[in-house]
Structure formats: structure tokens, C-alpha cells
């Protein structure tokens, strides 16, 4: 197993946690921040962080390191142009919350990079270097894109980095990932926002005064910084429209049943069954895979589709 | 301050917790259960519980006790007929999650009872006598109905029972209560059900495998026993329709914005503001009130409407 060095571009909550986790796992790791203050803060914590992206990328090319892009989607083109200029064939992954848009940007701005998309499904309501935690990814799902044509050697690098951080490797095609997170990550943020607005939208303060556990839990993620929610959800527009339409359809059918028969049985039992299915999915089966043989990427995608995770390599 | 005795009809999670809390506060307390097994279980825990509702009600009339109805809405008519037969002018309150429907049932089946509605906003996902906790109501809102024409002496009894249980007294008209809980308690259950169904509704297991914190919190109450959710929500149909329509309107407007401009700013910022308003409402102002003077019930309703709680009596 290669203990490949890691170069992290962007040292916010995700990038900063990744640097801490990779270092703890014994990897050589360096990074860059767009902010001199953040870089100084990270150096004060003992990490090798500068603002010189070109230099960091050159070191990555020289060391054959894995570069991880942990910057917001809107900043990607600028960073990818530097990759193409300085380290055009570098091993490249990312930690951005959508996968099709990132793959498109890489194809356009750094087409020679050996890119395999990634998405560690972890976070807190905090942000910035100081919020980072070496343990952030422990037992979290870490999606590794498994579209045809990817570099299998880099696929191995990304999976091994995820394992080094304590995460579970979930292979998925980029578009399947985007559809899935629209349902289970982006839609929850939008429903939480709608619920919070309805609860706070009355003419007086009585509803909020009576709001207890169900409202507190149902609106928790509405407390996230709006800019982060917007970047995440708006970057997944097409997939999100489908998820919103599904929710609208179910809510509309429920409204009709409530108005006509007064009955909510179908809605409430379907929701209960869904929650039970989620609870039953919390301890996924780990399978060992091979990156050799015929169509290894199709086999990887099948692992993710059946709710399992990749736990190691076949001997 | 009267240490009025308490007679609890129904000893499930709420009634059973109420008996424990009232006893801990030094009140004389007895109760009834429809189930001989439950009554035996409660007696084994040292509580005075039988299955003889008539006898318990007669004792309440003799002792001028406060009777608390803690049975599901569908069982109320049967219990209220016994009240009218055995203890027709008794001091009466309840702990049911809707208020207009209960007031209507009392007017119909036990019109002479001195009734003041109540609703302690507390619960867990458990049910039954054994799930009861003396601390269940600590710091919870306990709505005390404040419609014109109520018996102010019984209003005092109900408020003092709520305080004895550690709760915060929130006065509200029955219809205002029902509208408020539709928004902040019943709608959260329905949105959780819709979200759980959307998350579990895909063709494969990938979405649930990627579901993390936002989905877990947003669907938590979908794990509640469906029968309890149905009784609660279906019993508040008219108010709930308005809350569902508000949510549908906001979700539809958001869908339109996402499809046309791709922007979610209005939705996300309104949700964030709502959650902040909720957070700011967690430490309500306590005011002392008088039950004398002109229009004391109108003054009480105004306390609840501005998000305050009744914390004691004016000297």
C-alpha cells in the first residue's frame, strides 16, 4: 500500500480536517489557503500551509502526490487553470458536494489531470481552519466517483486516503451521487428552511413559544450559514428539481387526502417505513474489490447501488 | 396556594408522568387505567391506580379534586359521559394535543363540568405507564386554554398543577393553540414523513447509504408510532390544512425560483431567519398576572401571543 503524500488546496473545515486526519495517519501533507491569515493560523498549529498555490502544485507533481481540491465550487476554475499550467498530469481529487459540475470543470480547465472525484459526507455547522477536526470523517461515507474511463491507480489513491481518515468508501457514478445527495442532503436543508419559515411566519409569537422537539430537530440545519447552503443546493440544480418535485407531489397528495377523507395513513406509514429503512442501513456491509479484471468500475458502482461499502482490496 | 388533589384518567406516557410529577410535588393523586395490567403495574410502583373510573371520579367530586383527562381523543366521549353521570360539576382539564375538539366534546357530553383545557407540550418516542418520567414536563410549555367564559378558579388550579410539574404556563385561546401546534408540531411530523419517503424512495440503496446528519434530524419524528401521529394530526385537520398550504406555497415558490433563475436565496434566508427567531424564543419572559379585574382572560391570551409565559400571581 502506497503511503502517498497529500496536497490540499483550501484549508477550511473540510480541507483543514483532511490535513489533520492525513497527518495523523502518517502521510506527508501540505496545503494552501487563499488567506495569509488562515495560512499563518495553520502554520502556528504546525502544518505546512502557504498561499503559494503554484508552489504547492509543483511540489505535488515532483512528489507524485495526490492533490485534493477543497475549495467552493465557484473558485474551482481559477484553481484548475493553475493545475493545468503547473502540474497538468497530477493525481487529482476533490471534496466538493456535487460531482457532475466538478467533473465538467476539470474536463474543461485541466483536461490532462488524472482526476477521480470524491465527496466526504461530513461537516459541522462551523467553518474555517480552526473548526477542523482530525476525527471529522470517522465512519462517514466518502463517495469516490466510479465513472467509466477513470484512472484506476488514482481511484486506489482516493479510497486509501478515505480509509486513512477513518471513512467508509462508497463508489458511485457522478450523476447518481448528485441525484442521491439531492434527496438526502439538499432537500433536507430546503424542507428545514420551509418549516422554519412556516413556524416563524405567524402573526404572533405563540407558535414559536410552543415549538418543541419536532420543530427543533426538523429545522436544525436551517441554522447553517446561508451562503454554504446556497452554494451546495444551487450547484446541484437539475438533480434537486427532481427531489423537490417528488416532495411536492407527496405533500400535495397528502393535502388532498387530508382535505377529502381527513386521512393521513398513506403519508405517515410511508414515512415510518422510510425511516426504518434508513435505520437499517446504518451498518453497511463491507466488501473487498479488485481494480483489475473486466469492467472494474461497473462492479464498483454496483457496490454503492446496493448500499454496501468498499472495505479493502481483494488479495 | 391550594395543594389541590389530582385525579388522572389514563395512565400512559403523559398521564403516568403527570401522576409521578404531582406526587413528587406533594399532591394527593390517584388515577385510572382501562387496562388491569397497567393498573397493576402502577400499583406495583406505589401509585393509587384502579380500573374503576366511576369510583375515581366520585372521589374527585368528594375531594373537590382536579380531574385530568389523559386519554386519546377517540376515547373522550365515553369518559365524559361517566363524568356527567358521576361527577357532573367537577373541576376538569385534559392533556390532549388539540383543544377545540376537546372543548366541543366537553360541551356536548359533560356540559356542567368546570372545564379548562390544557396541553403539556412534552413527550418522548416511548409510550405506556413504564415510559413515564416525573421530570417529563420540566421547562416544557404547558398551554392552558384562556377562552372567554372559563372558570377562573379552575384556571388557577391548572396553572398551579403545571408549575408543580416544573412546566411553563402559556395561555392561549383553544383555536389559536390548534393553529400554532399545526405549524410547529403537526407539520414537522408530516414533513419528516415526506422527507423519509423521498429518501427511501429511490430505485437503489445509494441515497440512504449517503444520508447523514441533515436526513437523520429531519426524519427523526418519522420514527414515532404511526398510530400516535395519525391521532394527533387527523384530530387537528382544519388547522393543519392551513399549515400544509403555507408549506406547499413556500415549496412551490422555491421550485419556481430554482427552475427559472436557479436561485434559492429567498427560501434559505427566510428559513435561517425563522430558525434564529426560534432560538431567540427559548428563554421566554415570565409575567405575573391577576385573575381579577376586567377581562382577565383577554389579558392572559395577550401574554401567550407575545411569546411570554405566566410565572405567578400578582400580589
XYZ file of C-alpha atoms in Angstrom:
630
model
C 0.000 0.000 0.000
C 1.360 3.380 -1.047
C 1.530 5.992 1.673
C 1.017 8.669 -0.922
C 1.696 12.305 0.007
C -1.295 14.664 0.019
C -1.545 18.276 -1.162
C -4.714 20.056 -0.019
C -5.933 23.167 -1.855
C -8.222 25.086 0.517
C -7.928 24.715 4.292
C -11.463 25.419 5.582
C -13.475 22.957 7.667
C -13.123 20.091 5.176
C -9.604 20.763 3.871
C -8.339 21.568 7.367
C -9.840 18.405 8.807
C -8.371 16.398 5.950
C -4.861 17.766 6.609
C -5.146 16.868 10.299
C -6.509 13.377 9.566
C -3.908 12.632 6.864
C -1.053 13.773 9.090
C -2.365 11.679 11.965
C -2.364 8.705 9.580
C 1.337 9.323 8.915
C 1.072 10.900 5.481
C 3.282 13.720 4.236
C 0.818 16.589 3.800
C 0.967 20.236 2.739
C -1.629 22.761 1.714
C -2.540 26.219 0.538
C -5.056 28.834 1.573
C -6.145 31.953 -0.284
C -5.864 33.828 3.016
C -2.496 34.723 4.571
C -4.200 34.841 7.989
C -5.511 31.291 7.624
C -2.141 30.055 6.373
C -0.439 31.638 9.400
C -3.020 30.083 11.725
C -2.392 26.636 10.209
C 1.405 27.093 10.432
C 1.017 28.068 14.090
C -0.734 24.692 14.544
C 2.312 23.013 12.984
C 1.001 22.460 9.437
C 2.814 23.202 6.181
C 0.422 25.751 4.656
C 1.248 28.716 2.386
C -0.646 30.972 -0.002
C 1.504 29.929 -2.965
C -0.729 27.522 -4.899
C 1.704 27.172 -7.821
C 4.498 26.124 -5.490
C 2.277 23.609 -3.691
C 1.170 22.112 -7.014
C 4.760 21.907 -8.296
C 5.744 20.012 -5.155
C 2.776 17.688 -5.757
C 3.928 16.985 -9.324
C 7.513 16.352 -8.172
C 6.399 14.021 -5.331
C 3.674 12.309 -7.392
C 1.310 13.330 -4.575
C -2.491 13.287 -4.570
C -3.942 16.812 -4.877
C -7.273 17.360 -3.091
C -9.388 20.370 -4.111
C -11.299 21.547 -1.028
C -12.456 24.934 -2.283
C -16.005 26.163 -3.043
C -17.373 25.354 -6.495
C -17.173 28.967 -7.791
C -13.386 29.071 -7.116
C -12.634 25.838 -8.975
C -11.961 27.214 -12.497
C -9.236 29.512 -11.194
C -7.547 26.685 -9.266
C -7.886 24.232 -12.151
C -6.156 26.699 -14.511
C -3.154 26.658 -12.145
C -3.209 22.850 -12.115
C -3.132 22.804 -15.910
C -0.311 25.345 -16.001
C 1.927 23.901 -13.285
C 1.032 20.228 -12.686
C -1.043 19.223 -15.701
C -0.967 15.432 -15.213
C -1.150 15.386 -11.443
C -3.219 12.877 -9.434
C -6.342 14.911 -8.581
C -9.455 14.530 -6.441
C -11.819 16.912 -4.631
C -14.151 17.229 -1.644
C -16.900 19.321 -3.227
C -20.552 18.415 -2.538
C -21.568 17.909 -6.190
C -19.787 15.687 -8.657
C -21.028 16.299 -12.231
C -20.245 20.034 -12.124
C -16.724 19.394 -10.809
C -16.024 16.716 -13.417
C -17.182 19.136 -16.120
C -14.912 21.873 -14.769
C -11.909 19.534 -14.669
C -12.604 18.382 -18.235
C -12.674 21.991 -19.343
C -9.866 23.620 -17.362
C -7.435 20.796 -16.500
C -8.216 18.060 -19.026
C -4.898 16.249 -18.618
C -5.203 15.827 -14.845
C -5.700 12.268 -13.574
C -8.956 13.136 -11.831
C -11.203 10.929 -9.655
C -13.982 12.823 -7.852
C -14.588 12.477 -4.126
C -17.112 13.643 -1.548
C -16.658 13.026 2.160
C -20.219 13.251 3.609
C -19.278 15.033 6.805
C -19.471 18.501 8.254
C -20.475 20.544 11.230
C -22.317 23.853 11.403
C -18.911 25.540 11.907
C -16.474 26.632 9.199
C -12.813 27.650 8.745
C -9.421 26.166 9.648
C -9.999 26.437 13.395
C -13.194 24.322 13.137
C -11.252 21.402 11.623
C -11.098 18.043 13.390
C -8.888 15.031 12.655
C -11.890 12.815 13.511
C -14.410 14.558 11.227
C -14.521 11.703 8.698
C -14.585 8.735 11.056
C -17.386 6.345 9.964
C -18.658 8.913 7.444
C -19.478 7.876 3.887
C -16.809 9.090 1.439
C -18.079 8.873 -2.119
C -15.443 8.027 -4.714
C -16.636 8.631 -8.272
C -16.677 5.470 -10.365
C -17.485 6.637 -13.884
C -16.033 4.726 -16.828
C -12.677 5.923 -18.067
C -11.251 6.962 -14.697
C -7.640 6.239 -13.776
C -7.812 3.157 -11.554
C -4.480 3.932 -9.948
C -5.846 7.253 -8.702
C -9.096 5.524 -7.637
C -6.948 3.418 -5.325
C -5.232 6.575 -4.009
C -8.536 8.267 -3.163
C -10.015 5.181 -1.494
C -6.862 4.729 0.593
C -6.921 8.372 1.645
C -10.577 7.966 2.724
C -9.685 4.874 4.755
C -6.704 6.660 6.283
C -9.190 9.288 7.523
C -11.456 6.601 9.033
C -14.211 6.946 6.415
C -16.261 4.350 4.505
C -15.690 4.209 0.756
C -18.913 4.381 -1.297
C -18.403 4.113 -5.076
C -20.932 5.916 -7.280
C -21.262 7.419 -10.728
C -21.096 11.231 -10.574
C -24.684 11.683 -11.729
C -26.017 9.026 -9.336
C -24.188 10.765 -6.493
C -25.777 14.107 -7.387
C -29.286 12.596 -7.507
C -28.755 10.839 -4.179
C -27.457 13.887 -2.287
C -30.290 15.970 -3.729
C -32.687 13.642 -1.889
C -30.872 13.054 1.377
C -28.780 16.175 1.885
C -30.003 19.129 -0.168
C -33.767 18.530 0.137
C -33.480 18.242 3.965
C -31.932 21.715 4.021
C -34.765 23.154 1.921
C -37.548 21.452 3.912
C -35.920 22.672 7.125
C -35.945 26.206 5.707
C -39.624 25.929 4.714
C -40.579 24.547 8.131
C -38.664 27.268 9.969
C -40.341 29.943 7.848
C -43.827 28.487 8.420
C -43.230 28.229 12.180
C -41.933 31.773 12.433
C -44.398 33.160 9.908
C -47.463 33.635 12.092
C -48.910 36.937 13.187
C -47.817 36.471 16.786
C -45.170 34.731 18.893
C -47.383 31.876 20.122
C -46.328 29.197 17.584
C -42.608 29.566 18.266
C -43.311 29.586 22.009
C -44.951 26.164 21.613
C -42.276 24.746 19.308
C -40.533 21.803 20.950
C -38.550 18.725 19.892
C -40.111 18.016 16.498
C -39.600 21.616 15.364
C -36.104 21.874 16.870
C -34.896 18.773 15.036
C -36.768 19.498 11.824
C -35.217 22.971 11.500
C -31.710 22.321 12.872
C -29.917 22.599 9.540
C -31.774 25.844 8.761
C -29.249 27.308 11.231
C -26.381 26.600 8.795
C -24.697 29.632 7.213
C -26.992 30.547 4.263
C -24.070 31.055 1.868
C -22.949 27.454 2.372
C -26.458 26.080 1.831
C -26.908 28.167 -1.320
C -23.567 27.079 -2.811
C -24.394 23.440 -2.129
C -28.014 23.418 -3.324
C -27.731 25.788 -6.267
C -24.740 23.800 -7.548
C -26.982 20.735 -7.868
C -29.946 22.392 -9.537
C -31.036 19.712 -12.002
C -30.965 16.818 -9.555
C -32.528 18.956 -6.860
C -35.511 19.852 -9.054
C -36.413 16.165 -9.256
C -36.170 15.712 -5.494
C -38.251 18.843 -4.842
C -40.876 17.637 -7.314
C -41.036 14.289 -5.535
C -41.575 16.062 -2.194
C -44.163 18.422 -3.733
C -46.048 15.506 -5.229
C -46.157 13.620 -1.944
C -47.114 16.722 0.032
C -49.825 17.600 -2.494
C -51.284 14.085 -2.402
C -51.289 14.265 1.390
C -53.040 17.640 1.263
C -55.700 16.140 -0.972
C -56.255 13.163 1.309
C -56.451 15.385 4.388
C -58.975 17.707 2.744
C -61.162 14.952 1.291
C -61.179 11.968 3.648
C -59.239 13.539 6.531
C -56.888 10.565 6.427
C -53.086 10.667 6.573
C -52.449 6.929 6.768
C -50.552 6.593 3.484
C -48.225 9.507 4.253
C -47.472 8.591 7.836
C -46.890 4.887 7.193
C -44.685 5.576 4.140
C -42.614 7.971 6.251
C -42.301 5.485 9.077
C -41.225 2.754 6.665
C -38.653 5.103 5.109
C -37.190 5.997 8.494
C -36.980 2.291 9.396
C -35.176 1.563 6.118
C -32.712 4.345 6.911
C -32.117 2.976 10.410
C -31.500 -0.490 8.949
C -28.909 0.959 6.547
C -26.631 2.350 9.276
C -24.255 -0.609 9.425
C -23.354 -1.200 5.767
C -21.780 -4.392 4.548
C -18.107 -4.042 3.612
C -16.864 -5.834 0.500
C -13.373 -6.326 -0.855
C -12.960 -5.436 -4.530
C -10.392 -5.793 -7.280
C -9.385 -2.973 -9.591
C -8.279 -5.496 -12.196
C -10.361 -7.692 -14.452
C -13.178 -6.717 -16.814
C -15.224 -3.580 -16.068
C -13.972 -2.939 -12.511
C -15.716 0.448 -12.417
C -19.124 -1.071 -13.249
C -18.571 -3.544 -10.420
C -17.702 -0.678 -8.074
C -20.867 1.247 -8.991
C -22.921 -1.874 -8.236
C -21.438 -1.978 -4.725
C -22.682 1.556 -3.979
C -26.090 0.946 -5.535
C -26.790 -1.937 -3.193
C -25.850 0.162 -0.134
C -22.556 -1.572 0.575
C -19.100 -0.027 1.040
C -15.642 -0.932 -0.205
C -13.629 -2.117 2.770
C -10.413 -3.323 1.133
C -8.715 -4.902 -1.851
C -9.086 -8.491 -2.938
C -5.835 -10.374 -2.451
C -51.811 28.363 47.267
C -54.142 25.349 47.176
C -52.456 21.982 47.092
C -55.382 20.576 45.217
C -55.666 16.787 44.832
C -55.355 15.371 41.310
C -57.292 12.552 39.645
C -55.747 11.330 36.376
C -57.877 9.421 33.848
C -55.493 7.467 31.623
C -52.029 6.471 32.783
C -49.973 6.266 29.594
C -46.810 8.296 28.986
C -48.465 11.657 29.730
C -50.906 10.616 32.480
C -48.298 8.392 34.102
C -45.685 11.156 34.062
C -48.250 13.573 35.490
C -49.041 11.240 38.408
C -45.335 10.892 39.193
C -44.701 14.650 38.949
C -47.774 15.579 41.024
C -46.872 13.099 43.728
C -43.298 14.358 43.807
C -44.735 17.869 44.310
C -46.606 16.603 47.386
C -50.083 16.367 45.879
C -52.619 13.677 46.725
C -53.005 11.830 43.411
C -54.946 8.827 42.136
C -55.779 7.541 38.702
C -57.472 5.019 36.453
C -56.437 2.910 33.517
C -58.609 0.961 31.095
C -56.137 -1.916 31.416
C -55.939 -4.083 34.546
C -52.316 -4.892 33.659
C -51.364 -1.227 33.543
C -53.210 -0.516 36.803
C -51.358 -3.394 38.475
C -48.050 -2.123 37.111
C -48.734 1.355 38.504
C -49.784 -0.062 41.884
C -46.571 -2.083 41.992
C -44.751 1.261 41.595
C -46.679 2.555 44.629
C -49.395 4.558 42.853
C -53.132 4.541 43.579
C -54.446 3.319 40.211
C -57.540 1.188 39.525
C -59.736 0.399 36.536
C -62.845 1.799 38.246
C -63.341 5.188 36.569
C -66.671 5.889 38.320
C -65.102 5.370 41.722
C -62.136 7.607 40.898
C -64.474 10.347 39.654
C -66.678 10.088 42.749
C -63.620 10.501 44.934
C -62.677 13.559 42.865
C -66.105 15.106 43.387
C -65.949 14.405 47.129
C -62.428 15.838 47.483
C -63.065 18.774 45.107
C -60.028 17.478 43.179
C -58.864 18.457 39.704
C -59.612 15.726 37.140
C -57.113 15.434 34.271
C -58.187 13.575 31.122
C -55.094 11.947 29.620
C -56.755 9.577 27.172
C -56.707 9.603 23.348
C -59.272 11.823 21.627
C -61.456 8.924 20.363
C -61.981 7.670 23.941
C -63.101 11.050 25.310
C -66.899 10.794 24.742
C -67.088 7.587 26.764
C -65.110 9.105 29.665
C -67.034 12.383 29.553
C -70.340 10.514 29.833
C -69.059 8.999 33.093
C -68.036 12.461 34.318
C -71.542 13.766 33.620
C -73.138 10.776 35.352
C -70.938 10.631 38.441
C -69.175 13.977 38.962
C -71.069 16.439 36.759
C -69.658 19.703 38.156
C -66.117 18.515 38.797
C -63.002 20.625 38.118
C -61.819 19.280 34.775
C -58.818 19.688 32.477
C -57.056 17.499 29.910
C -53.699 16.790 28.293
C -54.849 16.083 24.750
C -52.890 17.572 21.824
C -55.802 19.518 20.293
C -58.029 21.950 22.131
C -61.098 22.885 20.048
C -62.205 19.272 19.562
C -61.881 18.534 23.283
C -63.804 21.653 24.276
C -66.551 20.652 21.834
C -66.725 17.144 23.315
C -66.922 18.507 26.866
C -69.724 20.912 25.870
C -71.615 18.013 24.370
C -71.074 15.176 26.838
C -70.300 16.855 30.190
C -71.688 20.382 29.839
C -71.817 21.080 33.563
C -68.165 20.269 34.210
C -65.935 23.198 35.189
C -63.548 22.641 32.278
C -60.329 24.464 31.391
C -58.327 22.832 28.589
C -54.637 22.058 28.923
C -51.793 20.743 26.762
C -48.367 19.969 28.156
C -46.014 20.142 25.121
C -43.806 17.236 26.090
C -43.312 13.649 25.049
C -40.801 11.048 24.060
C -40.937 8.424 21.330
C -41.934 5.883 24.026
C -45.440 5.200 25.335
C -47.233 3.498 28.266
C -47.019 3.724 32.063
C -43.481 2.355 32.232
C -42.226 5.151 29.944
C -43.445 7.842 32.373
C -40.991 10.274 33.984
C -41.575 12.710 36.854
C -39.316 15.191 35.001
C -41.094 14.973 31.636
C -42.655 18.444 31.935
C -39.704 20.374 33.354
C -39.253 23.611 31.329
C -41.860 22.443 28.803
C -44.623 24.774 27.634
C -47.981 23.813 29.176
C -50.803 25.516 27.333
C -53.779 26.495 29.498
C -56.824 27.437 27.443
C -57.936 31.026 28.018
C -61.215 31.357 26.153
C -63.860 33.725 27.494
C -66.323 32.206 29.928
C -63.912 29.760 31.596
C -63.969 29.218 35.347
C -61.075 31.316 36.677
C -60.791 29.245 39.824
C -60.105 26.147 37.727
C -57.715 28.183 35.542
C -55.698 28.783 38.685
C -55.800 25.041 39.504
C -54.475 24.057 36.092
C -51.711 26.667 36.115
C -50.622 25.597 39.581
C -50.561 21.944 38.547
C -48.386 22.869 35.557
C -45.973 24.772 37.816
C -45.942 21.891 40.294
C -44.754 19.705 37.399
C -41.980 22.199 36.524
C -43.637 23.460 33.319
C -44.089 26.958 31.876
C -47.681 28.191 31.662
C -48.628 29.521 28.215
C -52.200 30.915 27.985
C -53.930 30.648 24.596
C -57.384 30.505 23.073
C -58.258 26.961 22.006
C -58.355 27.832 18.310
C -55.087 29.765 18.465
C -53.470 26.775 20.152
C -54.659 24.432 17.407
C -53.345 26.733 14.667
C -49.988 27.069 16.444
C -49.418 23.345 17.014
C -50.429 22.644 13.414
C -47.419 24.762 12.365
C -44.807 23.727 14.897
C -45.775 20.193 15.899
C -48.051 18.504 13.361
C -46.475 19.908 10.168
C -42.980 18.814 11.335
C -44.265 15.245 11.597
C -45.704 15.353 8.074
C -42.613 16.951 6.518
C -40.455 14.352 8.277
C -42.658 11.624 6.767
C -42.381 13.147 3.286
C -38.598 13.502 3.584
C -38.179 9.931 4.821
C -40.302 8.637 1.934
C -38.346 10.653 -0.654
C -35.017 9.493 0.775
C -36.053 5.848 0.827
C -37.976 6.054 -2.439
C -35.175 5.680 -4.965
C -34.550 2.680 -7.171
C -31.452 1.638 -5.239
C -29.872 1.838 -1.806
C -27.346 4.582 -2.611
C -29.338 7.601 -1.298
C -29.926 6.080 2.152
C -26.284 4.993 2.281
C -25.284 8.646 1.851
C -27.859 10.032 4.296
C -26.135 11.705 7.232
C -26.929 14.348 9.853
C -29.402 16.516 7.949
C -31.500 13.500 6.973
C -31.245 11.880 10.414
C -32.501 15.006 12.173
C -35.083 15.892 9.540
C -36.703 12.460 9.730
C -36.341 11.686 13.459
C -40.029 12.101 14.317
C -41.000 9.879 11.386
C -39.872 7.098 13.726
C -42.797 7.805 16.088
C -45.527 5.152 16.292
C -47.771 5.892 13.251
C -50.992 5.492 15.272
C -49.956 8.322 17.610
C -49.043 10.633 14.733
C -52.333 9.906 12.959
C -54.450 10.552 16.071
C -52.660 13.836 16.677
C -52.650 15.176 13.120
C -56.042 13.928 11.966
C -57.618 15.432 15.109
C -56.439 18.875 14.008
C -57.493 18.677 10.367
C -58.758 22.212 9.748
C -55.794 23.992 11.309
C -53.383 21.537 9.707
C -54.728 22.214 6.217
C -53.706 25.861 6.591
C -50.209 24.952 7.746
C -49.793 22.416 4.915
C -50.954 25.015 2.388
C -48.436 27.503 3.741
C -45.658 24.909 3.343
C -46.879 23.925 -0.138
C -46.950 27.575 -1.189
C -43.403 28.192 0.008
C -42.108 24.958 -1.506
C -43.849 25.706 -4.812
C -42.426 29.236 -4.949
C -38.981 27.812 -4.240
C -39.422 25.234 -7.004
C -40.287 28.018 -9.395
C -37.269 30.089 -8.433
C -34.932 27.099 -8.721
C -36.286 26.189 -12.167
C -36.267 29.732 -13.554
C -33.326 31.645 -12.080
C -31.656 28.776 -10.223
C -31.702 30.907 -7.087
C -32.740 29.804 -3.609
C -31.792 32.964 -1.729
C -35.300 33.880 -0.551
C -36.052 30.389 0.775
C -32.744 29.828 2.510
C -32.575 33.254 4.147
C -36.215 33.092 5.319
C -35.516 29.694 6.850
C -32.367 30.905 8.549
C -34.223 33.922 9.969
C -37.021 31.673 11.220
C -34.596 29.356 12.974
C -32.864 32.361 14.572
C -36.231 33.671 15.793
C -36.965 30.263 17.290
C -33.578 30.163 19.031
C -34.219 33.634 20.452
C -37.586 32.487 21.837
C -36.121 29.725 24.041
C -35.928 31.785 27.227
C -39.410 33.338 27.477
C -40.186 36.272 29.722
C -42.240 35.347 32.785
C -45.017 37.721 33.861
C -47.169 37.737 36.940
C -50.885 38.061 36.262
C -54.106 38.667 38.140
C -57.254 36.625 37.637
C -59.322 39.539 38.947
C -60.219 42.816 37.254
C -61.772 43.406 33.863
C -61.269 40.806 31.135
C -58.554 38.713 32.803
C -58.801 36.040 30.102
C -58.176 38.545 27.312
C -55.104 39.713 29.231
C -53.936 36.099 29.562
C -54.331 35.457 25.838
C -52.207 38.533 25.137
C -49.406 37.080 27.279
C -49.256 33.932 25.127
C -49.498 35.867 21.861
C -46.392 37.852 22.655
C -44.417 34.709 23.470
C -44.314 35.226 27.242
C -45.311 32.797 29.997
C -47.289 33.184 33.213
C -44.838 32.761 36.083
C -47.024 33.607 39.084
C -49.862 35.617 40.558
C -49.828 39.346 41.163
C -49.871 40.081 44.882
